[in-house]
Short mmCIF file of C-alpha atoms in Angstrom, two decimals:
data_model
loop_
_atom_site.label_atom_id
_atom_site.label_comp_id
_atom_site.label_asym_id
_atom_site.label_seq_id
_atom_site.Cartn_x
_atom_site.Cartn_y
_atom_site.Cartn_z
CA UNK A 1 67.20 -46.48 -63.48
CA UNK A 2 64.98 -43.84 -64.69
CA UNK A 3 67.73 -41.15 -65.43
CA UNK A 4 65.33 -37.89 -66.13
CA UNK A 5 63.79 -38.47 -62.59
CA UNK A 6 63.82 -34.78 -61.37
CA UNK A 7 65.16 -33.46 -64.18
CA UNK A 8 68.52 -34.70 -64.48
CA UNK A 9 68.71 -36.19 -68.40
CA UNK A 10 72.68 -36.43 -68.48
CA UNK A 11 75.69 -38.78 -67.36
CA UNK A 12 78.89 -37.83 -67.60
CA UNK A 13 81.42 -41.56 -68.46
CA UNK A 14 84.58 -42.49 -68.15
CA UNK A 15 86.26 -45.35 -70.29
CA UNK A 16 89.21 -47.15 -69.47
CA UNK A 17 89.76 -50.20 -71.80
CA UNK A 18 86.51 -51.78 -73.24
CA UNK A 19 84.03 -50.60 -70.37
CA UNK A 20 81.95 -47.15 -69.55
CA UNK A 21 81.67 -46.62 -66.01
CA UNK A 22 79.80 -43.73 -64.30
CA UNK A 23 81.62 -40.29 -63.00
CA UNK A 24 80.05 -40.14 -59.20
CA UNK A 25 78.89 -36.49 -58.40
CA UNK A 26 78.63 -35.58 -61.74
CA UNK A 27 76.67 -32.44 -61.55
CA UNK A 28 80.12 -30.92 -60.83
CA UNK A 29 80.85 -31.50 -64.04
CA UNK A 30 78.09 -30.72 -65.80
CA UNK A 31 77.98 -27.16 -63.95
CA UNK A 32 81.08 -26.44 -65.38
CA UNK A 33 79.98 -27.56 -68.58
CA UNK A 34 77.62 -25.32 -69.23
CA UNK A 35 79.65 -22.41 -68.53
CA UNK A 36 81.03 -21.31 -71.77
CA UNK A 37 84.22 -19.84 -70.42
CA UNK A 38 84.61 -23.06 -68.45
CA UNK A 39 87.83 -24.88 -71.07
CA UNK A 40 87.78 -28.04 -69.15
CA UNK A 41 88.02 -29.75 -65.31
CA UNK A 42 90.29 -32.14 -63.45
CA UNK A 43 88.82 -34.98 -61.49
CA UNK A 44 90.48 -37.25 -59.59
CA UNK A 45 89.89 -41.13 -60.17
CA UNK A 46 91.58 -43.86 -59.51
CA UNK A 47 93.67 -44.17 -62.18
CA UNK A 48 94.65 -40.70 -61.31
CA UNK A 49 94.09 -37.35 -62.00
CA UNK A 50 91.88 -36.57 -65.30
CA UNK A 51 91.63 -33.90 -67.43
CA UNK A 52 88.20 -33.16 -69.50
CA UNK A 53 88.35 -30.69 -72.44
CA UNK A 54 84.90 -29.72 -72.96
CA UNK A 55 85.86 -27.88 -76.47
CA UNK A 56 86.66 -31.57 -77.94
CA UNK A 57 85.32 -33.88 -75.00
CA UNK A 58 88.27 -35.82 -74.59
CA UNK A 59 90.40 -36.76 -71.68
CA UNK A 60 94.37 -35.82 -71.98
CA UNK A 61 95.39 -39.11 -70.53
CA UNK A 62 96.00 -41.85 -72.13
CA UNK A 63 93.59 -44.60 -72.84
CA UNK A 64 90.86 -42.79 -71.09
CA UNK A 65 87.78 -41.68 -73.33
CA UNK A 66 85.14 -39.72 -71.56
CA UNK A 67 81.38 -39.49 -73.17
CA UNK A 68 78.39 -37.26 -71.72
CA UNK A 69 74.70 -38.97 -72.13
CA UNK A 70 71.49 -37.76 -72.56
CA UNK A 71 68.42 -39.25 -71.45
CA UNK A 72 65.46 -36.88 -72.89
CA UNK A 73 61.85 -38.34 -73.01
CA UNK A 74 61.02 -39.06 -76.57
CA UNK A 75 59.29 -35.73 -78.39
CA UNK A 76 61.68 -33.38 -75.53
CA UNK A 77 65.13 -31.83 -76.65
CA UNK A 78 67.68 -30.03 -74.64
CA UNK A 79 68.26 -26.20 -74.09
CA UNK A 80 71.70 -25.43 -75.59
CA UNK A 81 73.57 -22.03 -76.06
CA UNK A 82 75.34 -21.12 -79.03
CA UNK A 83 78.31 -18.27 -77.69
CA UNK A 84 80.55 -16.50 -79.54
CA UNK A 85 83.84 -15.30 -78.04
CA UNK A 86 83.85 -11.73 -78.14
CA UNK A 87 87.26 -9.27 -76.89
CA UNK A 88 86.27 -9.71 -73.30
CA UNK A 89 83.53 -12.26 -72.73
CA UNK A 90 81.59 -15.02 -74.35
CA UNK A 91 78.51 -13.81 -75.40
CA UNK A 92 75.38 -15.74 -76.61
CA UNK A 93 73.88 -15.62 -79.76
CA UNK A 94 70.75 -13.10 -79.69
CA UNK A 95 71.77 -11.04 -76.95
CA UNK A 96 74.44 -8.16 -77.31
CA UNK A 97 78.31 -8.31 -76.61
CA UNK A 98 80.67 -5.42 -75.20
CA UNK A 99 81.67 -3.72 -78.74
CA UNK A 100 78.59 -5.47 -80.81
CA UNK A 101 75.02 -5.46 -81.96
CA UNK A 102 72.80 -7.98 -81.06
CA UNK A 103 73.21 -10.71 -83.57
CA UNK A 104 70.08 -11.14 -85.59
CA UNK A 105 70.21 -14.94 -85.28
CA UNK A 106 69.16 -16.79 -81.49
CA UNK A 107 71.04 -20.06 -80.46
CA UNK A 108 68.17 -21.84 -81.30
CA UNK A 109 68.26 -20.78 -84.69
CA UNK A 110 72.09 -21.37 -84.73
CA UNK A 111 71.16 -25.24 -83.15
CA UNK A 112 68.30 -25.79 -85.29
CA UNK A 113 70.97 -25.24 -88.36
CA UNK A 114 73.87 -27.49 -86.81
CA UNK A 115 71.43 -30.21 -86.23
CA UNK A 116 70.43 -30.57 -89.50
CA UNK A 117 74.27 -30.29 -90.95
CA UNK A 118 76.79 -30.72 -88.59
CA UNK A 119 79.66 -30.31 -90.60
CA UNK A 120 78.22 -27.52 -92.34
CA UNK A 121 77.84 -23.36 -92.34
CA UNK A 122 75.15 -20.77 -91.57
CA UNK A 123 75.12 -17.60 -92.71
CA UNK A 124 73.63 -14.05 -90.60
CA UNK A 125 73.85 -10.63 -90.64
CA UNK A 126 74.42 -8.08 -87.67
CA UNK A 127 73.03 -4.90 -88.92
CA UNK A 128 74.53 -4.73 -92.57
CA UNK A 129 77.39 -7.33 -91.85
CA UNK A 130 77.20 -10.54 -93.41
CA UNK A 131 78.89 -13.41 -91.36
CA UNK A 132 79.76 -17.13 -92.11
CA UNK A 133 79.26 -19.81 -88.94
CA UNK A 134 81.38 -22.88 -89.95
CA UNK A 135 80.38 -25.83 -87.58
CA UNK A 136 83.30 -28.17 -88.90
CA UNK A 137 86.14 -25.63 -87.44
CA UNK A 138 83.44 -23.54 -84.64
CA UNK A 139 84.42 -20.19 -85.78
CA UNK A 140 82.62 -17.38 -86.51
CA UNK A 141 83.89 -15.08 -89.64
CA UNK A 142 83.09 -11.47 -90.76
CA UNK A 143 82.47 -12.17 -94.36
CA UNK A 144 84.19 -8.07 -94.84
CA UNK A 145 87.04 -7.89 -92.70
CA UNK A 146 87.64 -11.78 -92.63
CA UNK A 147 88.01 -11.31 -88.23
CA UNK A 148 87.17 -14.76 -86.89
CA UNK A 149 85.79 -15.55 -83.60
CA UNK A 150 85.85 -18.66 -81.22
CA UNK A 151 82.40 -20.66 -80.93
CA UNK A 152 81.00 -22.79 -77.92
CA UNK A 153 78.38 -24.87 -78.02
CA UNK A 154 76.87 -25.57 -74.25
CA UNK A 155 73.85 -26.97 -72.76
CA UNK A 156 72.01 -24.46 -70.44
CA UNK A 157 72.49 -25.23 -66.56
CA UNK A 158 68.56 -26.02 -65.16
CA UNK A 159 68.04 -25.09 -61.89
CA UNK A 160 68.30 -29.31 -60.69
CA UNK A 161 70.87 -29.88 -62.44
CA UNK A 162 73.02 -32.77 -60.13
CA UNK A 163 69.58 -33.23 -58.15
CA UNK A 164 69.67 -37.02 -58.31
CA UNK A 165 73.17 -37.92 -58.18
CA UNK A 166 73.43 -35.87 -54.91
CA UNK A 167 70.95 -37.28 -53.65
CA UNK A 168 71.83 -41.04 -54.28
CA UNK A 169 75.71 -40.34 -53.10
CA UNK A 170 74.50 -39.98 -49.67
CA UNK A 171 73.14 -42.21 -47.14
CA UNK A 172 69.53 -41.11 -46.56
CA UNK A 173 69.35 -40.90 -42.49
CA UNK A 174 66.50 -39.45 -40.58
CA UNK A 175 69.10 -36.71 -39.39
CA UNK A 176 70.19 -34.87 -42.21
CA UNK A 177 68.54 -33.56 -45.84
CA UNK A 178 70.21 -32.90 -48.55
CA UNK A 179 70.02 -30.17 -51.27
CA UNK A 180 70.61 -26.59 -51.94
CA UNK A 181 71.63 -24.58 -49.60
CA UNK A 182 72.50 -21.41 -51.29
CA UNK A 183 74.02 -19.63 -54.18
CA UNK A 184 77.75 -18.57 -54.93
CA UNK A 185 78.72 -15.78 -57.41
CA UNK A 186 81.76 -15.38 -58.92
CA UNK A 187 83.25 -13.13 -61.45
CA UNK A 188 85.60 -14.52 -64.26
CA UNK A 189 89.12 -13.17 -62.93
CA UNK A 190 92.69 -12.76 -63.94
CA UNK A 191 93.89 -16.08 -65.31
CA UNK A 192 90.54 -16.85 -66.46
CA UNK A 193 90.25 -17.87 -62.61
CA UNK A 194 86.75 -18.04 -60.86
CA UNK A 195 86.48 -16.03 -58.10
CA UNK A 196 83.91 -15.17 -55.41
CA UNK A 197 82.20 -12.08 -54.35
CA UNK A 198 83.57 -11.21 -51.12
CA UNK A 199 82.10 -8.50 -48.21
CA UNK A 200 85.80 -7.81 -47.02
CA UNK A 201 86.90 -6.83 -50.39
CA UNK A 202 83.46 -6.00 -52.32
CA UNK A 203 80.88 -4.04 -51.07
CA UNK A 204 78.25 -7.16 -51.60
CA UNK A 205 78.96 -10.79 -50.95
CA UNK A 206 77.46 -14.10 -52.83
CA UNK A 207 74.33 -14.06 -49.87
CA UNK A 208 73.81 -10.69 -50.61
CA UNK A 209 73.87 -10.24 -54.54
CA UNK A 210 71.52 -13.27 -54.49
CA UNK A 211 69.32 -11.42 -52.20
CA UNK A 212 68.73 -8.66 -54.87
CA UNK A 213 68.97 -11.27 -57.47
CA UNK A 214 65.61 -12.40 -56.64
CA UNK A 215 64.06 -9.05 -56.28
CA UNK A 216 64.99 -8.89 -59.63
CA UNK A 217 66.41 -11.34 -61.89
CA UNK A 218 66.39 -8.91 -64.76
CA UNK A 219 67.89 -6.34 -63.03
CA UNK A 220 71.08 -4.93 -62.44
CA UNK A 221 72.99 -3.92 -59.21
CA UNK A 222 75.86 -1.47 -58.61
CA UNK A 223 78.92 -2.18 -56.23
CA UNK A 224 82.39 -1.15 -55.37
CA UNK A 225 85.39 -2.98 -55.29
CA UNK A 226 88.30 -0.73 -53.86
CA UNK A 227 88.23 2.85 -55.44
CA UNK A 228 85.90 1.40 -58.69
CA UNK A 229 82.36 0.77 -59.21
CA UNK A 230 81.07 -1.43 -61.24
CA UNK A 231 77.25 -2.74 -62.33
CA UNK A 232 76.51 -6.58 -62.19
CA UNK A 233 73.79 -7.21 -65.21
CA UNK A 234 71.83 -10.24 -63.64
CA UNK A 235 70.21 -11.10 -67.53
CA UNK A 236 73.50 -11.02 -68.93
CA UNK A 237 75.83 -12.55 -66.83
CA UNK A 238 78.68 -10.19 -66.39
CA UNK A 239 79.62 -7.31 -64.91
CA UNK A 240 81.61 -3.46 -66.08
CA UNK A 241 83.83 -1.15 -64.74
CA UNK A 242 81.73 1.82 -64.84
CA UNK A 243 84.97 4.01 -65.72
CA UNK A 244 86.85 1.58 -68.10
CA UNK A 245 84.11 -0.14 -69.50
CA UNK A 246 85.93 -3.77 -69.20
CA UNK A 247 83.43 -6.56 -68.53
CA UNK A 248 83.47 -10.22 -66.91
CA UNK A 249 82.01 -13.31 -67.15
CA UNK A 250 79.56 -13.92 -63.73
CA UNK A 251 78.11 -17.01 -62.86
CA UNK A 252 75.60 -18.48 -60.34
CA UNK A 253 76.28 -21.52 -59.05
CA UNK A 254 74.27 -23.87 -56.30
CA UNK A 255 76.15 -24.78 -53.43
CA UNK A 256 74.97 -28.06 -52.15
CA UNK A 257 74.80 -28.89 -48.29
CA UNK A 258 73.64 -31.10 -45.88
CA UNK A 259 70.85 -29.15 -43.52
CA UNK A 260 70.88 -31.14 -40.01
CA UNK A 261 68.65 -31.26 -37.12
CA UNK A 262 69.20 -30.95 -33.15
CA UNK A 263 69.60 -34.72 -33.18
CA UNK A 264 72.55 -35.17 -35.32
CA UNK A 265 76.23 -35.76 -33.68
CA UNK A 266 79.00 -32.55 -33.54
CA UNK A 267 80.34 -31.68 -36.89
CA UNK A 268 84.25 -32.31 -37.92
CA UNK A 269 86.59 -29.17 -38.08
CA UNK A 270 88.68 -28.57 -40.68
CA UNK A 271 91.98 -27.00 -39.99
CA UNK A 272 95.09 -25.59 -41.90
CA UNK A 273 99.00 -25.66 -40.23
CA UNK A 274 99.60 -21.71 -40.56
CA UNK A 275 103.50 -20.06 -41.28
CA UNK A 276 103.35 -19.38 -37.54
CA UNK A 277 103.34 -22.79 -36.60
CA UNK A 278 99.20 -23.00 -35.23
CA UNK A 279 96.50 -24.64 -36.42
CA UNK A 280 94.02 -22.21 -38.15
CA UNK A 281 90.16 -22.92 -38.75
CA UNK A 282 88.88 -22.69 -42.12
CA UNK A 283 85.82 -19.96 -41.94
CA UNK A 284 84.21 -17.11 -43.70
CA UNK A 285 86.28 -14.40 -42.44
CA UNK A 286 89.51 -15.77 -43.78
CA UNK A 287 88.19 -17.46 -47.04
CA UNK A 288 85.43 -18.34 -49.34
CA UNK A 289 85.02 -21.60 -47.64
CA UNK A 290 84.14 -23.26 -43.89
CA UNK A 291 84.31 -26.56 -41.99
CA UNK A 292 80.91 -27.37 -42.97
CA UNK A 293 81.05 -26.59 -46.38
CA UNK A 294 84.52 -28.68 -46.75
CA UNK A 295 83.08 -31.95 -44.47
CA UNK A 296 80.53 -32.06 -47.30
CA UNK A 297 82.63 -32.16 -50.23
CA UNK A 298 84.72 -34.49 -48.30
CA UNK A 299 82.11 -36.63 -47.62
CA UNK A 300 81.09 -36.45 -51.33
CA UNK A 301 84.64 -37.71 -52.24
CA UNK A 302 87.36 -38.86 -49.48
CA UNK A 303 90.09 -39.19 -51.76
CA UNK A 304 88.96 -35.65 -54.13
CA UNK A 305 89.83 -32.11 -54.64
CA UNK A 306 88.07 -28.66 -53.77
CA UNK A 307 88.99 -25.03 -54.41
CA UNK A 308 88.39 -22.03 -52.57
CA UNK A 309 89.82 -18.47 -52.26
CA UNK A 310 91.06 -15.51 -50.31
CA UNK A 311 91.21 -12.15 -50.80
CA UNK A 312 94.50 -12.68 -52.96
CA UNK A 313 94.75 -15.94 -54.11
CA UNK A 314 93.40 -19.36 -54.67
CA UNK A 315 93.92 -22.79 -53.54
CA UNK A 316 93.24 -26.36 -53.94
CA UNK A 317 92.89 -28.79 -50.80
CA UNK A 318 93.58 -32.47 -51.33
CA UNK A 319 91.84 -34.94 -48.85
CA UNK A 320 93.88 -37.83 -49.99
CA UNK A 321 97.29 -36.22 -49.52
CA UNK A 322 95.75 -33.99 -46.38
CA UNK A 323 97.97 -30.39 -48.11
CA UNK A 324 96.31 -27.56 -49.42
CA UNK A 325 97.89 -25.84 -52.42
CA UNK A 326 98.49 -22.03 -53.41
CA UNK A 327 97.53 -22.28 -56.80
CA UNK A 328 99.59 -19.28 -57.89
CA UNK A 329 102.92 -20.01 -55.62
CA UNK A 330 102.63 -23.77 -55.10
CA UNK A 331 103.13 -23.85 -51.74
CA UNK A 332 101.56 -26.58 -50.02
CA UNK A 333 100.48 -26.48 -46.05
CA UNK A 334 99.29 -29.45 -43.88
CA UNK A 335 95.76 -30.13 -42.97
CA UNK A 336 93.96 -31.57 -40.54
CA UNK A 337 90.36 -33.17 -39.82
CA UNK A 338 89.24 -33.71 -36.59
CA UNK A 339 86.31 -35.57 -35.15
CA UNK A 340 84.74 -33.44 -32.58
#
């Protein structure tokens, strides 16, 4: 198999024993991945649930190695990001955090360096500051005050990224077209917990900030959440409290869906058992997920995970064990599928 066929150069493996086998869906992985304030992800396989820490790319259980390929065609290399952990965000080398100067080094300068020593160190100033890089330990270190930072190194998330193994973890029908459907933005919340822009608690939702997103991808757009403001930097990736001055970590990810035409059959709807004692349908109003959206991950992976949110907290539904889970209380609620 041609692996960079439309632009997908990575595979993300699992070992158990002596043998590498293939992650399905792996562009779920790999969009975390290249999120450097992502830590790590759980999958579920069937030797149960897995853990990936993308700071040492190793799996917490047991006798399970995990390895990410790259397929690049000879003379190409791959986009990474060098980031630095600043007081509030991650910020990328060559661009400017919340209390610092734009570094005079880019991550390609900082990758260009690690590829030729690994284990090594690089040395850069910001303004008059010296600073030491050590690749061996990825810390950064003011070479006055002796303040050390956190360092991430990341590939940088192309716009097909997961294109193909979409794609080929569907049955191609004459009824139905896969691919991406929209956008969802989230801010970096408390926890260090994803969370989505909402209209009933933020003055723009995901549909809408991507509509001025590509009026301007430079830009910047201002919003209110409550009694705050705040400005969303679109090159930067985060957003401020205009009065505080505290920034986030924003990301933009695709969310992948299956388009169908008059001819296909009725859709399943997803439903939760509520405190009252009714069945509930999952939709927009009440969360940051709907039937469709969850029949497609489903579909995807019968016996996987997905998370969503509502205005106050955040959840995981199971489709093996048919329960969705607060993620902050624990409580667990029945679900249902049904074939309309």
């Amino acid at each position: 198999m041609d692996k960079h066929v439309n632009g997908k150069y990575y595979e993300w493996q699992l070992s158990v024993g002596h043998q590498w086998l293939k992650i399905e869906n792996d562009h779920v992985i790999e969009t975390h991945y290249c999120h450097p304030g992502a830590k790590g992800i759980s999958i579920n396989t069937s030797h149960g649930v897995v853990f990936i820490d993308f700071d040492t790319l190793q799996a917490n259980n047991p006798g399970i190695k995990v390895q990410r390929l790259s397929f690049l065609p000879r003379g190409q290399t791959e986009d990474i990001g060098w980031y630095f952990r600043d007081d509030q965000l991650w910020c990328e080398y060559g661009t400017q955090g919340s209390n610092t100067l734009s570094s005079s080094v880019s991550s390609r300068d900082v990758e260009q360096q690690f590829t030729t020593n690994p284990q090594g160190t690089f040395r850069f100033t910001v303004g008059h500051t010296p600073y030491l890089i050590d690749f061996s330990t990825m810390t950064q270190r003011n070479l006055i005050t002796g303040l050390q930072r956190r360092l991430r190194r990341r590939p940088k998330l192309s716009s097909n990224t997961g294109a193909v193994s979409l794609t080929s973890a569907l049955p191609t029908t004459s009824s139905s077209q896969t691919g991406v459907v929209g956008y969802r933005w989230e801010f970096m919340g408390v926890g260090e917990q994803w969370t989505e822009y909402q209209a009933h608690i933020c003055s723009f939702d995901s549909a809408a900030i991507e509509r001025q997103y590509q009026l301007n991808k430079q830009g910047t757009l201002n919003f209110k959440i409550n009694r705050y403001s705040y400005t969303l930097d679109f090159s930067g990736m985060y957003q401020v409290n205009n009065k505080f001055g505290t920034r986030r970590s924003v990301r933009r990810t695709p969310i992948y869906g299956v388009q169908h035409n008059i001819s296909s059959g009725p859709q399943a709807q997803w439903q939760f058992l509520d405190m009252d004692g009714s069945w509930k349908d999952y939709s927009k109003g009440i969360c940051s997920t709907s039937s469709q959206e969850i029949e497609f991950q489903y579909k995807l992976n019968p016996s996987g995970t997905m998370t969503f949110s509502t205005r106050n907290f955040s959840y995981e539904l199971s489709f093996s064990a048919m329960t969705q889970r607060n993620l902050r209380t624990g409580t667990t609620r029945t679900v249902r599928r049904l074939n309309q």
